[in-house]
CSV table of C-alpha atoms and ligand atoms in Angstrom, one decimal:
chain,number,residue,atom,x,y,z
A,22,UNK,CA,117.0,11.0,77.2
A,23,UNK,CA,118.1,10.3,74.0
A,24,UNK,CA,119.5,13.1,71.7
A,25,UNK,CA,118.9,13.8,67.9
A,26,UNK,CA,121.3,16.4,66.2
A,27,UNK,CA,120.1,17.7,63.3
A,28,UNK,CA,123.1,18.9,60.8
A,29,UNK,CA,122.1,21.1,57.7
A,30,UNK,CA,124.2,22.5,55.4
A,31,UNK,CA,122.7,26.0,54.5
A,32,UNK,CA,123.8,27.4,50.9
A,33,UNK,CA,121.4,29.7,49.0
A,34,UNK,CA,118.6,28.4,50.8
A,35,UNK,CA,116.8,31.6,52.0
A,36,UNK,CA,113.7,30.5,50.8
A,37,UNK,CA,113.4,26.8,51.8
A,38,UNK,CA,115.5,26.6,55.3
A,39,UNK,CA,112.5,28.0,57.6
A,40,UNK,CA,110.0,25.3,56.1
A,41,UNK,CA,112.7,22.4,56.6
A,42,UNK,CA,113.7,23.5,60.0
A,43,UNK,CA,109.7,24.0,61.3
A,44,UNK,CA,109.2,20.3,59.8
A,45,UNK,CA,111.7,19.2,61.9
A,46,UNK,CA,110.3,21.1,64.6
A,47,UNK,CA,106.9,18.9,64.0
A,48,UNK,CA,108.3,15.9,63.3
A,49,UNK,CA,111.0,15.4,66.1
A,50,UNK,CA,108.1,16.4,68.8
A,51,UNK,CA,106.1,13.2,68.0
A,52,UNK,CA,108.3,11.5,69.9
A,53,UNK,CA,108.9,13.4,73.1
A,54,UNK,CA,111.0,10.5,74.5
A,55,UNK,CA,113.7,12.3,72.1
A,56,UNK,CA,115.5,15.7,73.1
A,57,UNK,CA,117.2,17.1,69.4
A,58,UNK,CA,119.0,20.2,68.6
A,59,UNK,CA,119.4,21.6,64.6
A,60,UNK,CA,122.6,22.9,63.8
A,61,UNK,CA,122.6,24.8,60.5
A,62,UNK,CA,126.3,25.3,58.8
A,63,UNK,CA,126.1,28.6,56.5
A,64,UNK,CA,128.6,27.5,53.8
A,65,UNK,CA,128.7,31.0,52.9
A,66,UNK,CA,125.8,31.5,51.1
A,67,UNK,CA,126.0,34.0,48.7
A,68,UNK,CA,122.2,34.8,49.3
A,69,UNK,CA,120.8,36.3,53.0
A,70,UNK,CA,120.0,32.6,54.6
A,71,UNK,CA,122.8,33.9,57.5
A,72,UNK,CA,120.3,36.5,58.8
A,73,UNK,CA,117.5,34.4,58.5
A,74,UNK,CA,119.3,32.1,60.4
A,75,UNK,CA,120.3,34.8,63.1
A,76,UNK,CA,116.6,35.4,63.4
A,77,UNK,CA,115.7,32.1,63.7
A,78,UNK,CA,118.2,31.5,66.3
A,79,UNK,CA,117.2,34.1,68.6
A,80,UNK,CA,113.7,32.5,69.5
A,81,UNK,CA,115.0,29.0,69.0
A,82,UNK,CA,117.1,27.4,71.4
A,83,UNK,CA,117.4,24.5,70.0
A,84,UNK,CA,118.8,25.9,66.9
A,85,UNK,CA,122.7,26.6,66.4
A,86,UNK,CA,124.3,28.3,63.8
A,87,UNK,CA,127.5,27.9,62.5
A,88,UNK,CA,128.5,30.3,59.8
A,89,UNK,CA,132.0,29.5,57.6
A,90,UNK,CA,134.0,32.5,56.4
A,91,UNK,CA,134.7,30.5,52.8
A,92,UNK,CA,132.5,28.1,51.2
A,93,UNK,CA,134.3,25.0,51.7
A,94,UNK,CA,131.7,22.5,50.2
A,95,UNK,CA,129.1,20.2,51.3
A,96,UNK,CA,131.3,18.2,52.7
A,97,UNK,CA,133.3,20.1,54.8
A,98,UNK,CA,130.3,22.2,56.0
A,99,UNK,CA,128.9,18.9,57.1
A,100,UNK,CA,132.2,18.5,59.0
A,101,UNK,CA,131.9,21.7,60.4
A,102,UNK,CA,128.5,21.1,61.8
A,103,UNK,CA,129.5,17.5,63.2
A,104,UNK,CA,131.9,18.6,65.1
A,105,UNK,CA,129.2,20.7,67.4
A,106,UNK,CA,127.2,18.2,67.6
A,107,UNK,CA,125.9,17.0,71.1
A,108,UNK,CA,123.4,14.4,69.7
A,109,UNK,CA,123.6,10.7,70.4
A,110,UNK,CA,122.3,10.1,66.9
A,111,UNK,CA,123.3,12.6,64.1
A,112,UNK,CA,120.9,12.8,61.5
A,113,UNK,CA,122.8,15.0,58.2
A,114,UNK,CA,119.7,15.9,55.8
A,115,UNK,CA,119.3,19.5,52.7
A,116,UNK,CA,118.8,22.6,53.4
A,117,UNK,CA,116.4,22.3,50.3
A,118,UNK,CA,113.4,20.4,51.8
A,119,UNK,CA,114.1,17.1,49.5
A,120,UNK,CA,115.0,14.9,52.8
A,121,UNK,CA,111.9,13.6,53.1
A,122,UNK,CA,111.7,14.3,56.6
A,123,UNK,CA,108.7,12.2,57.6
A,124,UNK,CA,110.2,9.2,56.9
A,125,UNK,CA,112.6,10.4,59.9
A,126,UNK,CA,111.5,7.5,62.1
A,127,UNK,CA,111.9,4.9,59.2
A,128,UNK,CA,115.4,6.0,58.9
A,129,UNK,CA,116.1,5.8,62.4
A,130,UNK,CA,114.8,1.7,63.1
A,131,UNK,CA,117.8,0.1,61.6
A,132,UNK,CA,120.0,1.8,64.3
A,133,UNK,CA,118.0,0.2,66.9
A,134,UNK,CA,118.7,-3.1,64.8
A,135,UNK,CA,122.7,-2.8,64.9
A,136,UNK,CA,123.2,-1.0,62.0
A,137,UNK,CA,125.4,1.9,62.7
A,138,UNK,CA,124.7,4.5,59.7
A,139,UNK,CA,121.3,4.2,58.1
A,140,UNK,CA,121.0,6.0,54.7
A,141,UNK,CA,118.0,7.0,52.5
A,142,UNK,CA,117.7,5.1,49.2
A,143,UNK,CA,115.6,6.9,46.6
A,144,UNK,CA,113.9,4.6,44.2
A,145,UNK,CA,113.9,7.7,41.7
A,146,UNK,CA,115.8,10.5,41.5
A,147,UNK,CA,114.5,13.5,40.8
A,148,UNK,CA,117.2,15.6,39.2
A,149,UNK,CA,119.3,16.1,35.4
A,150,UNK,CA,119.7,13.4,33.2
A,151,UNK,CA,122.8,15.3,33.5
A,152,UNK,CA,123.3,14.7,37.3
A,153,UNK,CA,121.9,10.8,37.1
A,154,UNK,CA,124.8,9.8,35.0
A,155,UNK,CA,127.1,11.4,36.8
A,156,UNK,CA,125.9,9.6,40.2
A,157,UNK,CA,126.6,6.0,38.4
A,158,UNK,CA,129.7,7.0,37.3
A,159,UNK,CA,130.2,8.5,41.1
A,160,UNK,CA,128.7,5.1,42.7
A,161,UNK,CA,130.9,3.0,40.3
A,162,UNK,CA,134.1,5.0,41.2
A,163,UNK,CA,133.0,4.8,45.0
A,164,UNK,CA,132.6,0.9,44.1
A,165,UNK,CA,135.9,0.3,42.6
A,166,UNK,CA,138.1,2.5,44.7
A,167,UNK,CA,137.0,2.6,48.3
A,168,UNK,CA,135.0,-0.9,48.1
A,169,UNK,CA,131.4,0.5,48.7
A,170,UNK,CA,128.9,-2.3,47.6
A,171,UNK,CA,126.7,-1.4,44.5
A,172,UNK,CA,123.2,-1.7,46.0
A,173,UNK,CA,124.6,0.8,49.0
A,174,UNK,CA,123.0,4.3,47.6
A,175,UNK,CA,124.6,6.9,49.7
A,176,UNK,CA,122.0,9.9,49.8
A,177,UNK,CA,121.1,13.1,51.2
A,178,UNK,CA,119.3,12.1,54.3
A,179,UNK,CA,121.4,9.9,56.9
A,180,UNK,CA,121.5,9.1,60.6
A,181,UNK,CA,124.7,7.7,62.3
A,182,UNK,CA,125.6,6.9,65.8
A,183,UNK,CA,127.8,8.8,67.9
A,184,UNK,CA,130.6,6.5,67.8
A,185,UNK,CA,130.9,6.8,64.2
A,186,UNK,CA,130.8,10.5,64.0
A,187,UNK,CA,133.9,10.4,66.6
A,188,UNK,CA,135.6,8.7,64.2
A,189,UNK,CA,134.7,10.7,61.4
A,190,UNK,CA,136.1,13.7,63.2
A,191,UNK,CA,139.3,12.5,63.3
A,192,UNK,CA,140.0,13.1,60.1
A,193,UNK,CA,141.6,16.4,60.0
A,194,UNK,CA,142.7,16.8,56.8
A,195,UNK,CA,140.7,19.1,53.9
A,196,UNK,CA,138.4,17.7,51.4
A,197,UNK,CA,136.5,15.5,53.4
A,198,UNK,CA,134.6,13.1,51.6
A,199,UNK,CA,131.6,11.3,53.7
A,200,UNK,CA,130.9,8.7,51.9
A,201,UNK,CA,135.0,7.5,52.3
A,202,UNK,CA,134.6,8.2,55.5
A,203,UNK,CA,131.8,6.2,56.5
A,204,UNK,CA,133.2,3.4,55.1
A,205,UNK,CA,136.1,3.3,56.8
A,206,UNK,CA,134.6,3.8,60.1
A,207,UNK,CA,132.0,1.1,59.6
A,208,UNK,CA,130.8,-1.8,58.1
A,209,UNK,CA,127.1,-1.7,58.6
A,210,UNK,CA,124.9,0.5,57.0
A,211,UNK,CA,121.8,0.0,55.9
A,212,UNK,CA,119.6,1.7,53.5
A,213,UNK,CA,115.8,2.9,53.9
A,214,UNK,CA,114.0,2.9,50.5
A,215,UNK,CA,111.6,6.3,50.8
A,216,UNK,CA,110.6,8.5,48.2
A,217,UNK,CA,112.7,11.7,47.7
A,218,UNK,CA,110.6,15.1,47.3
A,219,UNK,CA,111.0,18.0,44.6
A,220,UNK,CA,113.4,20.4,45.6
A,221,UNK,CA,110.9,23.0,46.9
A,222,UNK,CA,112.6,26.2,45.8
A,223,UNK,CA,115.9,27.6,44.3
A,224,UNK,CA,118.4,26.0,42.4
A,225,UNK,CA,120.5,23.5,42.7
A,226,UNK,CA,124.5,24.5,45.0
A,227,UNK,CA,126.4,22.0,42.8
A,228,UNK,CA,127.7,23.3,39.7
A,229,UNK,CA,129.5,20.5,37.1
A,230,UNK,CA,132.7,22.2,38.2
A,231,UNK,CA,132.1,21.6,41.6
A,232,UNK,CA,130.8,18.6,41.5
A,233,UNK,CA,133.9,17.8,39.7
A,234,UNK,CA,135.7,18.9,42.0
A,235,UNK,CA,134.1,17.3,45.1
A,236,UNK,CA,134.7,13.9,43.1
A,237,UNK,CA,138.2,14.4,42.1
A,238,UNK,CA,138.9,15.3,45.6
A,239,UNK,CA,136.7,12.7,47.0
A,240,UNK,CA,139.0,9.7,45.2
A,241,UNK,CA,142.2,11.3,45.2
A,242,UNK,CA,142.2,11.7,49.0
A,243,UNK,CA,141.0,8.2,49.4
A,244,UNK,CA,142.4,6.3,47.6
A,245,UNK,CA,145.7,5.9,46.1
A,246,UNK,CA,144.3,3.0,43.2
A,247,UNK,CA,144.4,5.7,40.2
A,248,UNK,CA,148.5,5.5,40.7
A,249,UNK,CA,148.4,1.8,40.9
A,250,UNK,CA,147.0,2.0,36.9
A,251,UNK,CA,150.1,3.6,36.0
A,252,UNK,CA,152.1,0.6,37.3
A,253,UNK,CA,150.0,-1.7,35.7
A,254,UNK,CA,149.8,0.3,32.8
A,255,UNK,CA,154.4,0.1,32.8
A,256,UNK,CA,154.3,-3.3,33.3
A,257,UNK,CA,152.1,-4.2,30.4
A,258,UNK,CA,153.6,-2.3,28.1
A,259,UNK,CA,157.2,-3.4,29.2
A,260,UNK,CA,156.1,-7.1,29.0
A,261,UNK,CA,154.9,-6.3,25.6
A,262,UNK,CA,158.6,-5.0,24.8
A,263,UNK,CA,160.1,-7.7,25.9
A,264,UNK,CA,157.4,-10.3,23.9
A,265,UNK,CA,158.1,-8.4,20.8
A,266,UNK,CA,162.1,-8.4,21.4
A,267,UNK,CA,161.8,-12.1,21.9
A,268,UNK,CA,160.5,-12.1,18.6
A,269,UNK,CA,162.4,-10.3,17.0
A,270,UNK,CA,165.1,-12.5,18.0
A,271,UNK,CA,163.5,-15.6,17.1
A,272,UNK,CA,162.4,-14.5,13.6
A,273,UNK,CA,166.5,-13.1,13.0
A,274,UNK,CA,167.7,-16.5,14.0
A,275,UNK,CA,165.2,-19.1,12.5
A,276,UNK,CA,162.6,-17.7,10.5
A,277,UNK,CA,164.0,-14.3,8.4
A,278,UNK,CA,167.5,-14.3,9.0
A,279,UNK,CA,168.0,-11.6,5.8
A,280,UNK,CA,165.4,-9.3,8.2
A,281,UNK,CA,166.8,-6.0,9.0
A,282,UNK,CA,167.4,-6.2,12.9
A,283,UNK,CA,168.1,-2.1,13.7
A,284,UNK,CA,164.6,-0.3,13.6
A,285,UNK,CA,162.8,-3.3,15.3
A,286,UNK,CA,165.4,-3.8,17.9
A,287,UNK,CA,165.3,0.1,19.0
A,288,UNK,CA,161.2,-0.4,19.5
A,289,UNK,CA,161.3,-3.3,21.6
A,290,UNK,CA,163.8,-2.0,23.6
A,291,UNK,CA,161.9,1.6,23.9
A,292,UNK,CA,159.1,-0.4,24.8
A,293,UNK,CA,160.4,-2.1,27.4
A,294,UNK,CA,162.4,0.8,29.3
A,295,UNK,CA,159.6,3.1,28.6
A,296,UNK,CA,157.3,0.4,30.4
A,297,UNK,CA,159.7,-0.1,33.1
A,298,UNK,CA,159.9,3.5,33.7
A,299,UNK,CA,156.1,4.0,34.3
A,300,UNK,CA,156.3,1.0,36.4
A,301,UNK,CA,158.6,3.0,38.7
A,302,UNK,CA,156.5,5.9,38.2
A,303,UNK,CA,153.7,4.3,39.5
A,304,UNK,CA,155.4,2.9,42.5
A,305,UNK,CA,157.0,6.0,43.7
A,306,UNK,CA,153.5,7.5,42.9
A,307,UNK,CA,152.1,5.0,46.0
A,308,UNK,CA,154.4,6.4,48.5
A,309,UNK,CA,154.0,10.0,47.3
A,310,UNK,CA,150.3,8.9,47.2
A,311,UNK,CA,150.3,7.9,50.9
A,312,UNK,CA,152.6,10.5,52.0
A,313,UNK,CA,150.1,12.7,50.9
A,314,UNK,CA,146.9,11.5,52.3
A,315,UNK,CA,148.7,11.4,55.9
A,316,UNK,CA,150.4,14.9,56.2
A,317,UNK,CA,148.1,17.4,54.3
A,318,UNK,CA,146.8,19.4,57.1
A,319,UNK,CA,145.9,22.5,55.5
A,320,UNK,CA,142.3,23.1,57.2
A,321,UNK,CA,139.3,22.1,56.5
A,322,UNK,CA,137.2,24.5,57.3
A,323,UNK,CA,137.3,27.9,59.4
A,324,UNK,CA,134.9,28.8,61.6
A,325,UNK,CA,134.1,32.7,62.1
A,326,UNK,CA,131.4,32.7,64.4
A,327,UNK,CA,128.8,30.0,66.5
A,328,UNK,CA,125.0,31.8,67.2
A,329,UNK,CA,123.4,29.8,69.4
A,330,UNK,CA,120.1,31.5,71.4
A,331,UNK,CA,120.8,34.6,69.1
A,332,UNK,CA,124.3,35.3,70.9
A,333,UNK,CA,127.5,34.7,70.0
A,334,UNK,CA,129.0,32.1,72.2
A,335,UNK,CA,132.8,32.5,69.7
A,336,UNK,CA,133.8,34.7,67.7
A,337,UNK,CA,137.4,34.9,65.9
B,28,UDP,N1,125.9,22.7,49.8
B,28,UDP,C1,126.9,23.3,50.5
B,28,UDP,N2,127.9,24.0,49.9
B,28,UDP,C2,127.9,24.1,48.5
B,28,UDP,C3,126.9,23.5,47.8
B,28,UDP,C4,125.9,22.8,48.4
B,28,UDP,O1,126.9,23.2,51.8
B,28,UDP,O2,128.8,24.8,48.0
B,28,UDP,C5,124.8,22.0,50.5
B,28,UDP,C6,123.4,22.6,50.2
B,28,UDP,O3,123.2,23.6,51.1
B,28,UDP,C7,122.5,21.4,50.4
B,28,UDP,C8,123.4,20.2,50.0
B,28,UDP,O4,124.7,20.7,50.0
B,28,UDP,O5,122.1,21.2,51.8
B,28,UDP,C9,123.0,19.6,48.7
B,28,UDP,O6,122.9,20.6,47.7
B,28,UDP,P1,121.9,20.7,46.6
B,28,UDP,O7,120.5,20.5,47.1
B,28,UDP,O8,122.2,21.9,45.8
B,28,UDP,O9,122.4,19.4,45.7
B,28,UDP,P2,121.5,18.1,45.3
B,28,UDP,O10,120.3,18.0,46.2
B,28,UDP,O11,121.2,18.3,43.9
B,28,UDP,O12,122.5,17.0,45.5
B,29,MG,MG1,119.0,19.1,47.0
């Protein structure tokens, strides 16, 4: 029997995560031909979802909890919950009740057509003017620097195949960043156009400093293209120093030979080294860049406890 695995990441959601894990409840049971589990990651809420959750557990048994002693971020919670994940299909939705859960079996067809992530595509967004911009800016980024095509909307309601979320998990170094993830694991993903719902309750976990943060991290663990400006950047500007040297020559020698040759010579030739120099910045940038991204392993996320059935199955 096929499995579903159901990963949630849980931060200050006391008030919607019973209502999003009984829809799921509803929803998955249509189909009996399916067995699922939910596995809800407690990023450390600062509100009192992790006893809620206890509760829950205790007459659940599909339901796992998984409760991080720092909050690490979406992404990393996400993580977190993946790697307990028994399913043969991972579906990732909010703790927020926006995933528009009924359109679950929607999501899941292109799977079954030989796509290997399927992603909700919202025709409108319902959040900040603020938060709009900032996703084009975020989809642009994602476009230029890890080669995601513009009409792919990454959103918060996605199913992936196993195999995918194996690879996924091999990437044990901190700030995680799906989206770069998923594209380097796979090529086909499709997207599912559905409405997205309100948020039902409570406000929204991302802050502009850490959404920020998530996206500086994001393309700096990535990708090393942001160096690669800085050596384009050098080489333009010593190219420029050595077009304007040129000229300066040319004009000395058959166009202004009374010119005065000191203060003109000194800023083509500060051009030029100072271009040069960035150009080696840059380069020596890529290799720190990639030395980097291969050896951080500071962790990603630290598990203090798994509740599953209302017992503690690990404890550190
Ligand atoms: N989230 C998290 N850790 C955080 C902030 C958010 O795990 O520090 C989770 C949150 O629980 C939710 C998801 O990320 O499941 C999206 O958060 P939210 O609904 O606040 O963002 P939006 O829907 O506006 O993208
Ligand atoms: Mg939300």
């Amino acid at each position: 029997m096929p499995k579903l695995s159901f990963v949630i990441p849980c931060y200050g959601s006391e008030l919607t995560i019973e209502r999003v894990i009984a829809e799921i409840g509803l929803v998955a049971t249509q189909k009996p031909e399916y067995d699922y589990e939910i596995i809800c990651v407690n990023d450390s809420s600062p509100d009192n979802v992790l006893p809620l959750l206890r509760r829950l557990a205790a007459s659940d048994p599909r339901l796992t909890v998984v409760d991080l002693s720092r909050n690490m971020g979406k992404h990393s919670a996400v993580m977190a919950g993946y790697s307990l994940a028994t399913g043969d299909i991972i579906i990732n939705l909010d703790d927020d009740g926006q995933s528009p859960m009924p359109h679950l079996w929607e999501l899941l067809l292109p799977l079954s057509e030989g796509y290997d992530i399927s992603m909700a595509k919202y025709p409108r967004k319902m959040q900040s003017r603020f938060k709009n911009f900032a996703s084009r800016i975020n989809a642009e980024m994602a476009h230029l620097l890890l080669g995601k095509p513009r009409s792919l909307a990454f959103e918060n309601f996605s199913a992936v195949k196993r195999f995918v979320i194996d690879e996924v998990l091999k990437y044990q170094n901190p700030y995680p960043y799906l989206d770069g993830l998923y594209l380097r694991s796979t090529g086909k993903i499709a997207n599912v156009v559905m409405e997205q719902r309100e948020r039902s309750d409570g406000r929204g976990g991302f802050t502009f400093l850490k959404s920020l943060k998530l996206w500086l991290n994001g393309f700096t663990a990535f990708s090393v293209k942001p160096l690669r400006i800085s050596t384009f950047l050098g080489a333009a500007v010593a190219l420029a120093g050595f077009i304007y040297g040129l000229w300066i020559i040319i004009r000395k020698l058959f166009l202004v030979p009374e010119m005065s040759t000191g203060y003109p010579s000194i800023m083509s030739a500060l051009l030029f080294i100072g271009g040069m120099i960035m150009m080696m910045l840059g380069m020596l940038g890529e290799y720190v860049g990639r030395i980097y991204i291969s050896i951080n392993k500071s962790p990603q996320y630290v598990i203090r406890e798994i509740i599953h059935g209302g017992a503690q199955i690990e404890d550190n």
